[in-house]
Tab-separated table of C-alpha atoms in Angstrom:
chain	number	residue	atom	x	y	z
T	4	MET	CA	0.000	0.000	0.000
T	5	PRO	CA	1.432	3.411	-0.939
T	6	ALA	CA	2.464	5.667	1.925
T	7	LEU	CA	1.108	8.974	0.623
T	8	LYS	CA	-2.421	9.931	-0.343
T	9	PRO	CA	-3.322	12.898	-2.565
T	10	GLU	CA	-3.950	15.979	-0.450
T	11	ARG	CA	-6.917	16.805	-2.669
T	12	PRO	CA	-8.482	13.541	-3.926
T	13	PHE	CA	-10.825	15.248	-6.405
T	14	PHE	CA	-10.452	13.785	-9.898
T	15	SER	CA	-13.998	14.025	-11.253
T	16	SER	CA	-14.437	15.142	-14.869
T	17	GLY	CA	-17.338	17.370	-13.920
T	18	PRO	CA	-17.996	19.047	-11.666
T	19	THR	CA	-14.231	19.225	-11.381
T	20	ALA	CA	-11.981	20.101	-8.465
T	21	LYS	CA	-11.884	23.566	-6.976
T	22	PHE	CA	-8.485	25.220	-7.274
T	23	LYS	CA	-6.043	24.759	-4.406
T	24	GLY	CA	-6.700	27.346	-1.727
T	25	TRP	CA	-10.366	27.792	-2.646
T	26	SER	CA	-12.586	28.751	0.277
T	27	ALA	CA	-16.209	29.796	0.462
T	28	SER	CA	-15.091	32.560	2.808
T	29	ASN	CA	-13.334	34.222	-0.150
T	30	LEU	CA	-16.551	34.626	-2.151
T	31	GLU	CA	-17.832	38.180	-2.619
T	32	THR	CA	-21.249	38.405	-0.948
T	33	LYS	CA	-22.545	41.903	-1.686
T	34	ALA	CA	-24.816	40.657	-4.499
T	35	LEU	CA	-26.272	37.761	-2.502
T	36	GLY	CA	-29.867	38.271	-1.483
T	37	ARG	CA	-30.214	40.928	-4.161
T	38	SER	CA	-32.146	40.838	-7.411
T	39	HIS	CA	-30.109	39.818	-10.426
T	40	ARG	CA	-31.721	42.859	-12.066
T	41	SER	CA	-30.319	45.198	-9.436
T	42	ALA	CA	-27.336	47.366	-10.311
T	43	VAL	CA	-25.012	45.279	-8.159
T	44	GLY	CA	-26.375	41.984	-9.494
T	45	LYS	CA	-26.052	43.004	-13.140
T	46	ALA	CA	-22.594	44.423	-12.462
T	47	ARG	CA	-21.345	41.094	-11.104
T	48	LEU	CA	-22.850	39.171	-14.032
T	49	LYS	CA	-21.237	41.644	-16.454
T	50	TYR	CA	-17.922	41.268	-14.619
T	51	ALA	CA	-18.100	37.476	-15.078
T	52	ILE	CA	-18.735	38.021	-18.796
T	53	ASP	CA	-15.914	40.556	-19.145
T	54	LEU	CA	-13.403	38.355	-17.291
T	55	THR	CA	-14.386	35.421	-19.496
T	56	ARG	CA	-13.795	37.505	-22.620
T	57	GLU	CA	-10.442	38.756	-21.351
T	58	LEU	CA	-9.069	35.397	-20.235
T	59	LEU	CA	-10.193	33.525	-23.355
T	60	GLY	CA	-9.066	36.209	-25.791
T	61	VAL	CA	-12.516	36.442	-27.349
T	62	PRO	CA	-12.581	38.992	-30.224
T	63	ASP	CA	-14.191	42.345	-29.430
T	64	ASP	CA	-16.955	41.896	-32.002
T	65	TYR	CA	-18.110	38.558	-30.539
T	66	LEU	CA	-20.898	38.392	-27.944
T	67	VAL	CA	-20.470	36.532	-24.647
T	68	GLY	CA	-23.542	35.619	-22.630
T	69	ILE	CA	-24.578	33.617	-19.570
T	70	MET	CA	-27.172	30.938	-20.309
T	71	PRO	CA	-29.366	28.645	-18.180
T	72	GLY	CA	-28.944	24.887	-18.224
T	73	SER	CA	-25.141	24.647	-18.214
T	74	ASP	CA	-23.379	23.677	-21.453
T	75	THR	CA	-26.428	21.675	-22.556
T	76	GLY	CA	-28.672	24.723	-22.370
T	77	ALA	CA	-26.188	26.915	-24.229
T	78	LEU	CA	-25.492	24.345	-26.959
T	79	GLU	CA	-29.128	23.464	-27.528
T	80	CYS	CA	-30.007	27.159	-27.672
T	81	ALA	CA	-27.477	27.546	-30.491
T	82	MET	CA	-28.896	24.516	-32.323
T	83	TRP	CA	-32.542	25.512	-31.886
T	84	THR	CA	-32.007	29.116	-33.033
T	85	MET	CA	-29.600	28.614	-35.963
T	86	LEU	CA	-29.986	25.172	-37.524
T	87	GLY	CA	-32.425	24.444	-40.332
T	88	ALA	CA	-31.454	27.369	-42.527
T	89	ARG	CA	-29.128	25.240	-44.685
T	90	PRO	CA	-27.782	21.648	-44.815
T	91	ALA	CA	-26.150	20.536	-41.578
T	92	THR	CA	-23.671	17.959	-40.328
T	93	VAL	CA	-23.488	16.819	-36.712
T	94	ALA	CA	-20.204	15.105	-35.866
T	95	ALA	CA	-19.792	13.006	-32.723
T	96	TRP	CA	-17.278	10.638	-31.190
T	97	GLU	CA	-18.557	10.164	-27.642
T	98	SER	CA	-21.665	10.380	-25.449
T	99	PHE	CA	-22.429	14.087	-25.442
T	100	GLY	CA	-21.814	14.525	-29.148
T	101	ASN	CA	-24.319	11.738	-29.690
T	102	VAL	CA	-26.869	13.723	-27.669
T	103	TRP	CA	-26.561	16.528	-30.232
T	104	ILE	CA	-27.129	13.968	-32.990
T	105	GLN	CA	-30.320	12.825	-31.278
T	106	ASP	CA	-31.427	16.448	-30.952
T	107	ALA	CA	-30.904	17.030	-34.661
T	108	VAL	CA	-32.559	13.778	-35.735
T	109	LYS	CA	-35.406	13.284	-33.267
T	110	GLN	CA	-36.218	16.735	-31.917
T	111	LEU	CA	-35.406	19.249	-34.656
T	112	LYS	CA	-35.921	16.612	-37.371
T	113	LEU	CA	-33.601	18.454	-39.729
T	114	LYS	CA	-34.482	17.685	-43.325
T	115	ASP	CA	-31.018	17.945	-44.861
T	116	LEU	CA	-28.831	16.353	-42.209
T	117	THR	CA	-25.645	14.301	-42.314
T	118	VAL	CA	-24.521	12.398	-39.244
T	119	LEU	CA	-20.798	11.742	-38.871
T	120	ASP	CA	-19.689	9.570	-35.970
T	121	ALA	CA	-16.843	7.403	-34.731
T	122	ASP	CA	-16.181	4.923	-31.959
T	123	TYR	CA	-14.840	5.958	-28.581
T	124	GLY	CA	-11.219	7.025	-28.903
T	125	GLU	CA	-11.480	7.858	-32.608
T	126	ILE	CA	-12.320	11.011	-34.578
T	127	PRO	CA	-14.383	10.823	-37.806
T	128	ASP	CA	-13.146	12.240	-41.093
T	129	LEU	CA	-13.982	15.872	-40.446
T	130	ALA	CA	-12.439	16.951	-43.757
T	131	SER	CA	-15.354	15.218	-45.502
T	132	ILE	CA	-17.833	17.790	-44.152
T	133	PRO	CA	-18.971	20.166	-46.937
T	134	GLN	CA	-17.918	23.751	-46.251
T	135	ASP	CA	-21.410	24.934	-47.178
T	136	ASN	CA	-22.925	22.906	-44.330
T	137	ASP	CA	-23.614	24.118	-40.849
T	138	VAL	CA	-21.682	21.854	-38.488
T	139	VAL	CA	-22.096	20.877	-34.831
T	140	PHE	CA	-19.114	19.230	-33.154
T	141	THR	CA	-17.497	18.610	-29.780
T	142	TRP	CA	-13.978	20.045	-29.571
T	143	ASN	CA	-12.906	17.636	-26.856
T	144	GLY	CA	-14.719	14.379	-26.107
T	145	THR	CA	-15.499	14.548	-22.400
T	146	THR	CA	-16.259	10.828	-22.145
T	147	SER	CA	-13.658	9.459	-24.578
T	148	GLY	CA	-10.626	11.696	-24.141
T	149	ALA	CA	-10.404	12.333	-27.905
T	150	LYS	CA	-9.988	15.910	-29.154
T	151	ILE	CA	-9.681	17.467	-32.582
T	152	LYS	CA	-6.078	17.997	-33.719
T	153	ASN	CA	-6.748	21.389	-35.252
T	154	THR	CA	-9.308	23.371	-37.235
T	155	ASP	CA	-7.685	22.934	-40.656
T	156	TRP	CA	-10.845	21.111	-41.791
T	157	LEU	CA	-12.779	24.382	-41.441
T	158	ALA	CA	-12.174	26.806	-44.327
T	159	ASP	CA	-11.648	30.470	-43.525
T	160	ASP	CA	-14.385	31.504	-45.959
T	161	ARG	CA	-16.837	28.666	-45.262
T	162	GLU	CA	-20.518	29.430	-45.837
T	163	GLY	CA	-21.956	27.315	-43.021
T	164	ILE	CA	-21.860	28.223	-39.352
T	165	THR	CA	-19.953	26.212	-36.754
T	166	ILE	CA	-21.453	25.251	-33.393
T	167	ASN	CA	-18.706	24.132	-31.033
T	168	ASP	CA	-19.267	22.306	-27.759
T	169	ALA	CA	-16.021	23.252	-25.998
T	170	THR	CA	-16.997	22.510	-22.429
T	171	SER	CA	-14.092	20.172	-21.547
T	172	ALA	CA	-11.574	21.990	-23.760
T	173	ILE	CA	-11.926	25.703	-23.121
T	174	PHE	CA	-9.401	27.091	-20.578
T	175	ALA	CA	-7.245	24.043	-21.397
T	176	GLN	CA	-6.899	24.279	-25.200
T	177	GLU	CA	-6.719	27.365	-27.408
T	178	MET	CA	-9.835	28.170	-29.410
T	179	ASP	CA	-9.534	29.236	-33.057
T	180	TRP	CA	-12.117	31.991	-32.726
T	181	ALA	CA	-11.998	33.045	-36.395
T	182	LYS	CA	-13.519	29.679	-37.357
T	183	LEU	CA	-16.030	29.402	-34.518
T	184	ASP	CA	-19.511	30.914	-34.693
T	185	ALA	CA	-21.191	29.562	-31.559
T	186	THR	CA	-19.018	28.198	-28.761
T	187	THR	CA	-20.426	26.855	-25.505
T	188	PHE	CA	-19.098	25.673	-22.168
T	189	SER	CA	-20.125	25.311	-18.549
T	190	TRP	CA	-18.603	26.782	-15.401
T	191	GLN	CA	-18.314	23.390	-13.724
T	192	LYS	CA	-15.802	21.934	-16.169
T	193	VAL	CA	-12.256	23.268	-16.517
T	194	MET	CA	-12.722	26.106	-14.016
T	195	GLY	CA	-14.107	23.838	-11.297
T	196	SER	CA	-16.960	26.232	-10.544
T	197	GLU	CA	-20.559	25.519	-9.603
T	198	ALA	CA	-22.882	23.978	-12.180
T	199	GLN	CA	-26.157	25.019	-13.858
T	200	HIS	CA	-24.885	28.015	-15.836
T	201	GLY	CA	-23.391	27.886	-19.312
T	202	MET	CA	-21.707	30.367	-21.622
T	203	LEU	CA	-22.644	31.136	-25.221
T	204	ILE	CA	-20.086	32.956	-27.373
T	205	LEU	CA	-21.367	34.192	-30.734
T	206	SER	CA	-19.494	35.501	-33.769
T	207	PRO	CA	-20.900	38.301	-35.950
T	208	LYS	CA	-21.782	35.585	-38.482
T	209	ALA	CA	-23.828	33.754	-35.839
T	210	VAL	CA	-25.588	36.978	-34.874
T	211	ALA	CA	-26.440	37.615	-38.523
T	212	ARG	CA	-27.893	34.101	-38.814
T	213	ILE	CA	-30.035	34.562	-35.705
T	214	GLU	CA	-31.333	37.939	-36.876
T	215	SER	CA	-32.104	36.813	-40.431
T	216	TYR	CA	-33.610	33.406	-39.678
T	217	ASP	CA	-36.702	32.228	-37.859
T	218	PRO	CA	-36.809	28.440	-37.383
T	219	GLU	CA	-39.999	26.560	-38.161
T	220	TRP	CA	-40.228	25.067	-34.662
T	221	PRO	CA	-41.375	26.917	-31.531
T	222	LEU	CA	-38.668	28.258	-29.244
T	223	PRO	CA	-39.027	27.967	-25.460
T	224	LYS	CA	-38.395	31.155	-23.529
T	225	LEU	CA	-34.948	29.948	-22.431
T	226	PHE	CA	-33.804	29.850	-26.091
T	227	ARG	CA	-35.197	33.202	-27.222
T	228	LEU	CA	-32.209	35.382	-28.071
T	229	LYS	CA	-34.070	37.938	-30.183
T	230	LYS	CA	-36.034	41.050	-29.288
T	231	GLY	CA	-38.066	41.838	-32.342
T	232	ASP	CA	-35.901	41.118	-35.358
T	233	LYS	CA	-32.609	41.866	-33.610
T	234	ILE	CA	-30.557	39.895	-31.138
T	235	ASN	CA	-31.222	40.990	-27.578
T	236	ARG	CA	-27.798	42.377	-26.695
T	237	ALA	CA	-28.831	42.928	-23.082
T	238	ILE	CA	-28.452	39.162	-22.595
T	239	PHE	CA	-24.770	39.605	-23.370
T	240	GLU	CA	-24.399	42.486	-20.937
T	241	GLY	CA	-25.582	40.634	-17.832
T	242	ALA	CA	-29.383	40.728	-18.245
T	243	THR	CA	-29.841	36.954	-18.217
T	244	ILE	CA	-32.901	35.261	-19.749
T	245	ASN	CA	-33.972	33.839	-16.394
T	246	THR	CA	-32.824	34.118	-12.792
T	247	PRO	CA	-29.213	32.995	-12.297
T	248	SER	CA	-27.556	31.956	-9.055
T	249	LEU	CA	-25.470	34.897	-7.920
T	250	LEU	CA	-23.705	32.580	-5.482
T	251	ALA	CA	-22.618	30.374	-8.398
T	252	THR	CA	-21.654	33.531	-10.303
T	253	GLU	CA	-19.360	34.605	-7.474
T	254	ASP	CA	-17.783	31.153	-7.432
T	255	TYR	CA	-17.069	31.404	-11.164
T	256	ILE	CA	-15.637	34.899	-10.726
T	257	LEU	CA	-13.333	33.640	-7.973
T	258	ALA	CA	-12.012	30.903	-10.271
T	259	LEU	CA	-11.500	33.383	-13.122
T	260	GLU	CA	-9.585	35.743	-10.834
T	261	TRP	CA	-7.441	32.833	-9.653
T	262	ALA	CA	-6.625	31.863	-13.260
T	263	LYS	CA	-5.789	35.470	-14.068
T	264	SER	CA	-3.429	35.636	-11.084
T	265	LEU	CA	-1.535	32.629	-12.472
T	266	GLY	CA	-1.006	34.281	-15.841
T	267	GLY	CA	-4.307	33.712	-17.624
T	268	ARG	CA	-5.292	31.043	-20.097
T	269	GLN	CA	-1.727	30.135	-21.113
T	270	ALA	CA	-0.973	29.235	-17.499
T	271	MET	CA	-4.093	27.076	-17.456
T	272	PHE	CA	-3.017	25.401	-20.717
T	273	ASP	CA	0.435	24.696	-19.274
T	274	ARG	CA	-0.973	23.229	-16.072
T	275	ALA	CA	-3.311	20.904	-17.984
T	276	ASP	CA	-0.510	19.838	-20.341
T	277	ALA	CA	1.812	19.028	-17.440
T	278	ASN	CA	-0.890	17.123	-15.577
T	279	ALA	CA	-1.919	15.099	-18.625
T	280	LYS	CA	1.710	14.214	-19.356
T	281	ILE	CA	2.044	12.642	-15.914
T	282	VAL	CA	-0.947	10.400	-16.539
T	283	THR	CA	-0.290	9.581	-20.199
T	284	ASP	CA	3.369	8.751	-19.524
T	285	TRP	CA	2.261	6.424	-16.735
T	286	ILE	CA	-0.264	4.725	-19.019
T	287	GLU	CA	2.435	4.196	-21.667
T	288	ALA	CA	4.775	2.700	-19.053
T	289	THR	CA	2.138	0.363	-17.576
T	290	PRO	CA	1.693	-2.815	-19.654
T	291	TRP	CA	-1.809	-3.564	-18.393
T	292	LEU	CA	-3.180	-0.154	-19.429
T	293	ARG	CA	-3.968	1.433	-22.779
T	294	ASN	CA	-5.030	4.989	-23.601
T	295	MET	CA	-8.521	4.935	-25.082
T	296	VAL	CA	-7.225	7.252	-27.832
T	297	SER	CA	-4.640	5.567	-30.072
T	298	ASP	CA	-3.453	8.721	-31.891
T	299	PRO	CA	-1.267	10.831	-29.549
T	300	GLU	CA	-2.228	14.015	-31.414
T	301	GLN	CA	-5.880	13.388	-30.588
T	302	ARG	CA	-5.379	12.787	-26.856
T	303	THR	CA	-6.910	15.283	-24.495
T	304	ASN	CA	-5.127	17.183	-21.749
T	305	THR	CA	-8.247	17.229	-19.543
T	306	GLY	CA	-10.249	14.016	-19.012
T	307	VAL	CA	-7.679	11.311	-19.796
T	308	CYS	CA	-9.483	7.990	-20.432
T	309	PHE	CA	-7.810	4.583	-20.353
T	310	VAL	CA	-8.806	0.933	-20.487
T	311	LEU	CA	-7.302	-2.236	-19.027
T	312	GLN	CA	-5.656	-5.051	-20.930
T	313	GLY	CA	-3.261	-7.960	-20.366
T	314	GLU	CA	-3.410	-11.640	-19.477
T	315	TYR	CA	-5.372	-11.348	-16.225
T	316	TYR	CA	-7.913	-8.838	-17.508
T	317	ASP	CA	-8.405	-10.596	-20.851
T	318	SER	CA	-9.128	-13.867	-19.040
T	319	LEU	CA	-12.211	-12.392	-17.347
T	320	SER	CA	-15.763	-12.543	-18.644
T	321	PRO	CA	-17.152	-9.309	-20.151
T	322	GLU	CA	-19.215	-8.766	-16.990
T	323	ASP	CA	-16.176	-9.198	-14.748
T	324	GLN	CA	-14.078	-6.968	-16.984
T	325	ALA	CA	-16.676	-4.203	-16.705
T	326	ALA	CA	-16.572	-4.526	-12.918
T	327	VAL	CA	-12.800	-4.047	-12.587
T	328	PRO	CA	-12.605	-0.248	-13.122
T	329	LYS	CA	-15.644	0.215	-10.889
T	330	LYS	CA	-14.022	-1.807	-8.113
T	331	ILE	CA	-10.753	0.125	-8.358
T	332	ALA	CA	-12.558	3.461	-8.236
T	333	ALA	CA	-14.827	2.344	-5.386
T	334	LYS	CA	-11.907	1.052	-3.304
T	335	LEU	CA	-9.931	4.267	-3.614
T	336	ASP	CA	-13.040	6.335	-2.932
T	337	GLU	CA	-13.579	4.328	0.257
T	338	LEU	CA	-9.988	5.078	1.322
T	339	ASP	CA	-10.320	8.802	0.486
T	340	VAL	CA	-7.541	8.445	-2.066
T	341	GLY	CA	-9.399	9.426	-5.220
T	342	TYR	CA	-12.983	10.398	-5.928
T	343	ASP	CA	-15.138	9.982	-9.041
T	344	PHE	CA	-12.595	8.750	-11.590
T	345	ASN	CA	-14.471	5.723	-12.918
T	346	GLY	CA	-15.153	5.941	-16.651
T	347	TYR	CA	-18.365	7.463	-17.945
T	348	ARG	CA	-21.362	5.153	-17.661
T	349	ASP	CA	-21.932	4.878	-21.436
T	350	ALA	CA	-18.248	4.564	-22.323
T	351	PRO	CA	-16.343	1.265	-22.584
T	352	PRO	CA	-15.213	-0.016	-19.149
T	353	SER	CA	-12.455	2.416	-18.241
T	354	LEU	CA	-11.004	4.894	-15.804
T	355	ARG	CA	-10.966	8.642	-16.423
T	356	ILE	CA	-8.700	11.049	-14.554
T	357	TRP	CA	-9.303	14.766	-14.815
T	358	CYS	CA	-6.094	16.705	-15.505
T	359	GLY	CA	-7.389	20.262	-15.966
T	360	GLY	CA	-5.658	23.282	-14.503
T	361	THR	CA	-7.307	23.135	-11.066
T	362	ILE	CA	-5.533	19.815	-10.349
T	363	GLU	CA	-2.111	19.772	-8.675
T	364	GLU	CA	0.661	17.647	-10.202
T	365	GLU	CA	1.647	16.113	-6.863
T	366	ASP	CA	-1.870	14.826	-6.280
T	367	LEU	CA	-1.757	12.995	-9.614
T	368	ARG	CA	1.644	11.508	-8.826
T	369	ARG	CA	0.289	10.220	-5.537
T	370	LEU	CA	-2.904	8.790	-7.067
T	371	LEU	CA	-1.303	6.574	-9.705
T	372	PRO	CA	0.531	4.118	-7.379
T	373	TRP	CA	-2.758	3.619	-5.547
T	374	ILE	CA	-4.427	2.505	-8.787
T	375	GLU	CA	-1.619	-0.011	-9.280
T	376	TRP	CA	-2.046	-1.233	-5.718
T	377	ALA	CA	-5.842	-1.552	-6.027
T	378	TYR	CA	-5.494	-3.559	-9.255
T	379	ALA	CA	-2.963	-5.878	-7.640
T	380	GLU	CA	-5.337	-6.366	-4.718
T	381	LEU	CA	-8.099	-7.397	-7.108
T	382	GLN	CA	-5.871	-9.966	-8.789
T	383	SER	CA	-4.896	-11.494	-5.466
T	384	GLN	CA	-8.476	-12.119	-4.378
């Protein structure tokens, strides 16, 4: 049994760990108990928007807004308000991308739709997507650990709009804003903040689509971005569509200020890269493990996913194989060594360790020998 436990055993892929030193006592409280329409409430929401823009390097002519329903709410708002105007492709390579496929097929029932998918750990041929098509894709597969290599498959002068689910990539991987029309993420992913609120970042091209197009389906109030025939810019200045949690807003602000104090998004990228290297190097050096993503260029630096292999594991029945990662995760949870790092429920049997910037390198180094120990314990039973 290893001698040292992680000081902070939080390895969930969402909600993710708070940053080291986080304390509820450091939250600003002047807006709590106030209306989100009050001057102080709107000012704090606007500050969260402005800090987001600054840290992510969002272009000045893009809109940044706070949306209800976390990343799901923001992404579905983009789909419901913009798709249907021209042919569309929805590309997916893991669980959440497949949700967007189901939305397009079963809910929006898009008439001119192409579905492009791939197995866990793989990326489909994105270069095959027509440049005239609207496209919905997930930058980084939260449940598979597979990310896009680059945006070379998106032409600079493409006619279609791009809707980018970036929730487990943003603040860990640089966004190519010039090729992105609607980008969404949630506070509870890379920043480790409280859940329920999402962000919607719109390019001028996306705004033009919203203003010039009325979809044939009804829009619920939570997706209504227009006031008359124009986009409601107040939404992107802190006047949210419905009532937000100002406590959650303050938690997000605290995380943004922490990231800024480190050096901004590049510091967050560097931390995620260093963390992921620790885990991926260990996987490569451990014969009974395999990264779920075979192509190193497509491996994430956030939720690193890996499966088991080898003589002992391969000798088990499929049911017993599926139980092994669960047993390892449960044992280390029981010992307060590592929480919530079992693979996603719809993914192949696996383990998934979050490596985003709120995780400390030393905690990862301490976790990995415990996984080896827990696996050895299982084999000895």
